[in-house]
PDB file of C-alpha atoms and ligand atoms in Angstrom:
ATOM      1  CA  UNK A 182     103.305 122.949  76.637  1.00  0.00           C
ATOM      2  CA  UNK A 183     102.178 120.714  79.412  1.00  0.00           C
ATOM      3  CA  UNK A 184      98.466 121.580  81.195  1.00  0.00           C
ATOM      4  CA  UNK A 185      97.664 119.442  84.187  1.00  0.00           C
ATOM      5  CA  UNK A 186      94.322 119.924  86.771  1.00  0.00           C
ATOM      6  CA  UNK A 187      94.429 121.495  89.967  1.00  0.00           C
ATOM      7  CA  UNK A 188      93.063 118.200  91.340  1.00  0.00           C
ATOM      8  CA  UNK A 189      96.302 116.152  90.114  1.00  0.00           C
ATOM      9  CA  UNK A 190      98.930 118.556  90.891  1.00  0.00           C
ATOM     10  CA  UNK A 191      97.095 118.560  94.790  1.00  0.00           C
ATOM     11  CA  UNK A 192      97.517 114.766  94.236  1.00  0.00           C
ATOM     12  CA  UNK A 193     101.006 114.861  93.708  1.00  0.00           C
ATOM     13  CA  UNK A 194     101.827 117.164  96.328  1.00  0.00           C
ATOM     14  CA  UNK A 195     100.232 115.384  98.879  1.00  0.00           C
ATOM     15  CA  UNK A 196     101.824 112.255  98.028  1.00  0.00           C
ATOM     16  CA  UNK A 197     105.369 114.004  98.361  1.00  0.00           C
ATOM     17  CA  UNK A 198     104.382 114.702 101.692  1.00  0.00           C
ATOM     18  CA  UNK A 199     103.385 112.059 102.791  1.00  0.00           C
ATOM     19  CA  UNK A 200     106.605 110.846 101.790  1.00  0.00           C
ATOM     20  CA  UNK A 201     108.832 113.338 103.486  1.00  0.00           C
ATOM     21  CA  UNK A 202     111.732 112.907 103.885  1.00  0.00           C
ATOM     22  CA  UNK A 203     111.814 109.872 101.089  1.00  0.00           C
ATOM     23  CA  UNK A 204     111.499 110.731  97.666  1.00  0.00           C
ATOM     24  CA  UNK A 205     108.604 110.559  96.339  1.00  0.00           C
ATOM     25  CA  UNK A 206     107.489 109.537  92.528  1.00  0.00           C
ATOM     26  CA  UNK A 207     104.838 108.257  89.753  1.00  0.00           C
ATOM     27  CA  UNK A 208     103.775 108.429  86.412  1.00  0.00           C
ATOM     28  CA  UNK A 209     102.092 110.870  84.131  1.00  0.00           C
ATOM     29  CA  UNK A 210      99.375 110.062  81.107  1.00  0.00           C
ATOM     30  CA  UNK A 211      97.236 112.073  79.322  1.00  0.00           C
ATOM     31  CA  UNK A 212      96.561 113.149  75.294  1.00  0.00           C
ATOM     32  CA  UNK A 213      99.421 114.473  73.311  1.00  0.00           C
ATOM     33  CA  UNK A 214      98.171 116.786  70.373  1.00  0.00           C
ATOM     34  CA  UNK A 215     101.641 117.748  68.854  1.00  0.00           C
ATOM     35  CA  UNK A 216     103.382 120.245  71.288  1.00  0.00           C
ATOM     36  CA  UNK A 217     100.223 120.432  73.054  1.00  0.00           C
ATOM     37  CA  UNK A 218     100.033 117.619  75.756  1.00  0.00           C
ATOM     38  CA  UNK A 219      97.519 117.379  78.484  1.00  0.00           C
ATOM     39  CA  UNK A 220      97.739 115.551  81.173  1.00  0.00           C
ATOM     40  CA  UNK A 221      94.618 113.800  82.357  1.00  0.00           C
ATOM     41  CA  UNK A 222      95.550 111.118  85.142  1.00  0.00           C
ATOM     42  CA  UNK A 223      98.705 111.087  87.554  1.00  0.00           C
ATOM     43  CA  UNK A 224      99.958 107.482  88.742  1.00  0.00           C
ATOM     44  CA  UNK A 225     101.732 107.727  92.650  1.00  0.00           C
ATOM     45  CA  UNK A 226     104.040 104.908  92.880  1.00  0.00           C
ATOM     46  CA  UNK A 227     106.545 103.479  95.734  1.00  0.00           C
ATOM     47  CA  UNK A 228     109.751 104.603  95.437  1.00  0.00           C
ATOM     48  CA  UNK A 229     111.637 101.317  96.436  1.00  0.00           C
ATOM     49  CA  UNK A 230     114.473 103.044  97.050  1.00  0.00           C
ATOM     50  CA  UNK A 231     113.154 104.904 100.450  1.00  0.00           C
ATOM     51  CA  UNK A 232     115.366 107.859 100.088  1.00  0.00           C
ATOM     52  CA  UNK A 233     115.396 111.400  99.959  1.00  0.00           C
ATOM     53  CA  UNK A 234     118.408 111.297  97.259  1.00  0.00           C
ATOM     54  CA  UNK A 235     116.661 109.362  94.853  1.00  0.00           C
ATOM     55  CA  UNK A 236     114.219 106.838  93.287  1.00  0.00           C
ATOM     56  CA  UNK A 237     113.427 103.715  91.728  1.00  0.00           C
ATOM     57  CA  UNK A 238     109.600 103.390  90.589  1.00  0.00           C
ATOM     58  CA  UNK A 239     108.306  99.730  91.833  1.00  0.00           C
ATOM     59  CA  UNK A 240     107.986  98.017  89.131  1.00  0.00           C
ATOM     60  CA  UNK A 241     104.962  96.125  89.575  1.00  0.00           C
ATOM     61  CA  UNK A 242     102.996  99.400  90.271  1.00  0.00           C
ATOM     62  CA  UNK A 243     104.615 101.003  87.079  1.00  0.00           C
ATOM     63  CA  UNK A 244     103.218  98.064  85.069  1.00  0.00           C
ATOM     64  CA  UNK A 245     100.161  98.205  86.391  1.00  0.00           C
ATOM     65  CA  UNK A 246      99.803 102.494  85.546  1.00  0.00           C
ATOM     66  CA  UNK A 247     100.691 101.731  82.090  1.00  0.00           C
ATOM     67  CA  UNK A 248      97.737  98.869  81.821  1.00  0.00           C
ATOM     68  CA  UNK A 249      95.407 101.278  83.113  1.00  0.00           C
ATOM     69  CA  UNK A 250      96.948 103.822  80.769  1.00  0.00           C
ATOM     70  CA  UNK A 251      96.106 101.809  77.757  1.00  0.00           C
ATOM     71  CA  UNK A 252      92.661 100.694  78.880  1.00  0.00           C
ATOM     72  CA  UNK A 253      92.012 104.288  79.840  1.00  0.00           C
ATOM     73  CA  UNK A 254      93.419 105.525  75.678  1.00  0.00           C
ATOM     74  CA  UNK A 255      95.728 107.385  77.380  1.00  0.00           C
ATOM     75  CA  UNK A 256      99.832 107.392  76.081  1.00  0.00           C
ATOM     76  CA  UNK A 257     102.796 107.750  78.907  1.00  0.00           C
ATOM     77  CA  UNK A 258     103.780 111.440  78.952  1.00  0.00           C
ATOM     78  CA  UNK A 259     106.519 110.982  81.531  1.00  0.00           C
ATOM     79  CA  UNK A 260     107.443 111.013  85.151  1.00  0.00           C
ATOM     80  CA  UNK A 261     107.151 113.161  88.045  1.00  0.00           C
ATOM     81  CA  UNK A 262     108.985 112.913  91.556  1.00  0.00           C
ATOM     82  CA  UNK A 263     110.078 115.234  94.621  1.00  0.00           C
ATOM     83  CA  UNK A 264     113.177 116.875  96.104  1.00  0.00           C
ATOM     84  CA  UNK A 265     112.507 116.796  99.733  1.00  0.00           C
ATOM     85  CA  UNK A 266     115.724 119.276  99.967  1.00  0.00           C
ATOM     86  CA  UNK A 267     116.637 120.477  96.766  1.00  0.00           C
ATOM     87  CA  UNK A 268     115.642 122.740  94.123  1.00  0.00           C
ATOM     88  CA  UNK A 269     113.356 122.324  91.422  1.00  0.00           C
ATOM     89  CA  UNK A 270     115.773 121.048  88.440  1.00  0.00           C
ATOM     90  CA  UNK A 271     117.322 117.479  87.350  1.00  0.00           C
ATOM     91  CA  UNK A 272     120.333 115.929  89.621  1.00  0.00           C
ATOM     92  CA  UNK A 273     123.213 114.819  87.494  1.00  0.00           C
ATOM     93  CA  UNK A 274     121.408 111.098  88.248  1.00  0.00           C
ATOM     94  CA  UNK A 275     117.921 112.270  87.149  1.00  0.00           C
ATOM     95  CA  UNK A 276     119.998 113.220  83.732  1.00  0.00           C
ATOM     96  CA  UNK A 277     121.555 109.837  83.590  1.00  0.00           C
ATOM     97  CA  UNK A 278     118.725 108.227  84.145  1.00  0.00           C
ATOM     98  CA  UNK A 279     116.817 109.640  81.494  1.00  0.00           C
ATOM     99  CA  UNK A 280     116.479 107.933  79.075  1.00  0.00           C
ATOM    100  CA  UNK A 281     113.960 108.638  77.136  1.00  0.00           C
ATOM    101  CA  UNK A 282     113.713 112.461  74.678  1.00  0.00           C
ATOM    102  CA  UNK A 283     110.472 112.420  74.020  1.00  0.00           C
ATOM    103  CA  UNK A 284     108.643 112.394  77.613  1.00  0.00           C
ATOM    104  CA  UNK A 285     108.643 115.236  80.121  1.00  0.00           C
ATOM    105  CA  UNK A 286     110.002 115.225  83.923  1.00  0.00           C
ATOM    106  CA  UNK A 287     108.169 116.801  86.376  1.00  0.00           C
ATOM    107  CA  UNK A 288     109.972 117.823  89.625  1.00  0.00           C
ATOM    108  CA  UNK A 289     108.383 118.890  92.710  1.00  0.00           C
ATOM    109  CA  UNK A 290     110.513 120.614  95.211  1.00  0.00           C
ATOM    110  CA  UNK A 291     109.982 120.840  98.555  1.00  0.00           C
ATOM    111  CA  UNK A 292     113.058 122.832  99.879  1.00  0.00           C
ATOM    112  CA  UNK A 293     110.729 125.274 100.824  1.00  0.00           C
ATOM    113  CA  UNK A 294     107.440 123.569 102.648  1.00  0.00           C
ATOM    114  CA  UNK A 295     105.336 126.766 102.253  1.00  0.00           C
ATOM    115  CA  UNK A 296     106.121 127.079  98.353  1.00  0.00           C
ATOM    116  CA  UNK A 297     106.341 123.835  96.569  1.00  0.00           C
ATOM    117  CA  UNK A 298     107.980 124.494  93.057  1.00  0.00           C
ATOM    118  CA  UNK A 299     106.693 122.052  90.257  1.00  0.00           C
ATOM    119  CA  UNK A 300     108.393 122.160  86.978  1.00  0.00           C
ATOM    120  CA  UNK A 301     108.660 120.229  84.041  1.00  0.00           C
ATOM    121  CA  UNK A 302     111.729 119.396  82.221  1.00  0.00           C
ATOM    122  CA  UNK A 303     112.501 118.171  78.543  1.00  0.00           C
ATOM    123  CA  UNK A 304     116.409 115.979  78.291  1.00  0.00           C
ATOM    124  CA  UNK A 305     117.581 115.393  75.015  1.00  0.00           C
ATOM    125  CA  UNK A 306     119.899 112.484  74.394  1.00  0.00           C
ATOM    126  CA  UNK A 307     122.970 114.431  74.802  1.00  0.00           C
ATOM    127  CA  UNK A 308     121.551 115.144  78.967  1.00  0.00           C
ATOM    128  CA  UNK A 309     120.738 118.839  77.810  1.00  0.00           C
ATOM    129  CA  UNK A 310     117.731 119.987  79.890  1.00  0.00           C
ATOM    130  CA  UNK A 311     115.354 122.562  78.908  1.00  0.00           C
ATOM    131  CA  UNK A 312     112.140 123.830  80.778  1.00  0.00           C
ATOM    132  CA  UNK A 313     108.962 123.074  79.179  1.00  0.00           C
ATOM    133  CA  UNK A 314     105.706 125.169  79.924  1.00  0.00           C
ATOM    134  CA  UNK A 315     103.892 123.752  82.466  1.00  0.00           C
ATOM    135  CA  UNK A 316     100.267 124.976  83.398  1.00  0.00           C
ATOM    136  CA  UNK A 317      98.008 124.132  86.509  1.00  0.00           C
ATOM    137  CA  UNK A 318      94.366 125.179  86.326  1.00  0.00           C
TER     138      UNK A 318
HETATM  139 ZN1  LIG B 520     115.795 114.089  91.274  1.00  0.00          ZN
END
């Protein structure tokens, strides 16, 4: 189970729109207690790839989050970026480029301007995707 604050998922959602219609995307760090994983600061990054099919984190930024991550004692929990026109589940790209079974993706769909859909998403090694609790309070 994934919790994240109010403040962070209004963060996030902002950011997407200000986006529109590129992708938009960033990082995720928080505490992990085993299942239980809490996410306590969100990281907006440019997507260098200024498109609304997909996205490539700047790397400089995404060095910079993780720096801040460890001097904040906070460990990488995963990703997060929008679908400006698409549902709320992984692209056959987002499974390639996942590489890594142990964090969570967050997807933010904005198909539908006056319901944003924010899940999270678990892929396994083998590209099998399962939905993971996610919580906003
Ligand atoms: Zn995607």
């Amino acid at each position: 189970m994934l919790t994240m604050k109010k403040a962070d998922y209004e963060k996030i959602l902002a950011h997407a729109k200000e986006n529109l219609p590129e992708e938009a995307c960033g990082l995720i760090a928080g505490t992990k207690d085993g299942d239980k994983k809490i996410i306590e600061k969100v990281y907006l990054l440019e997507n260098m790839d200024h498109t609304n099919e997909h996205f490539s984190m700047n790397p400089k930024e995404q060095l910079a989050a993780v720096k801040d991550m460890r001097a904040n004692h906070l460990v990488p929990l995963g990703n997060w970026h929008s679908h400006p026109e698409s549902p709320s589940r992984p692209s056959e790209e987002d499974k390639r480029l996942a590489y890594d079974p142990t964090v969570n993706y967050l997807i933010l769909s904005l198909m539908d301007m006056d319901q944003p859909v924010l899940k999270a998403f678990d892929i396994d090694k083998e590209k099998n995707v399962t939905i993971e609790e996610l919580v906003i309070q």
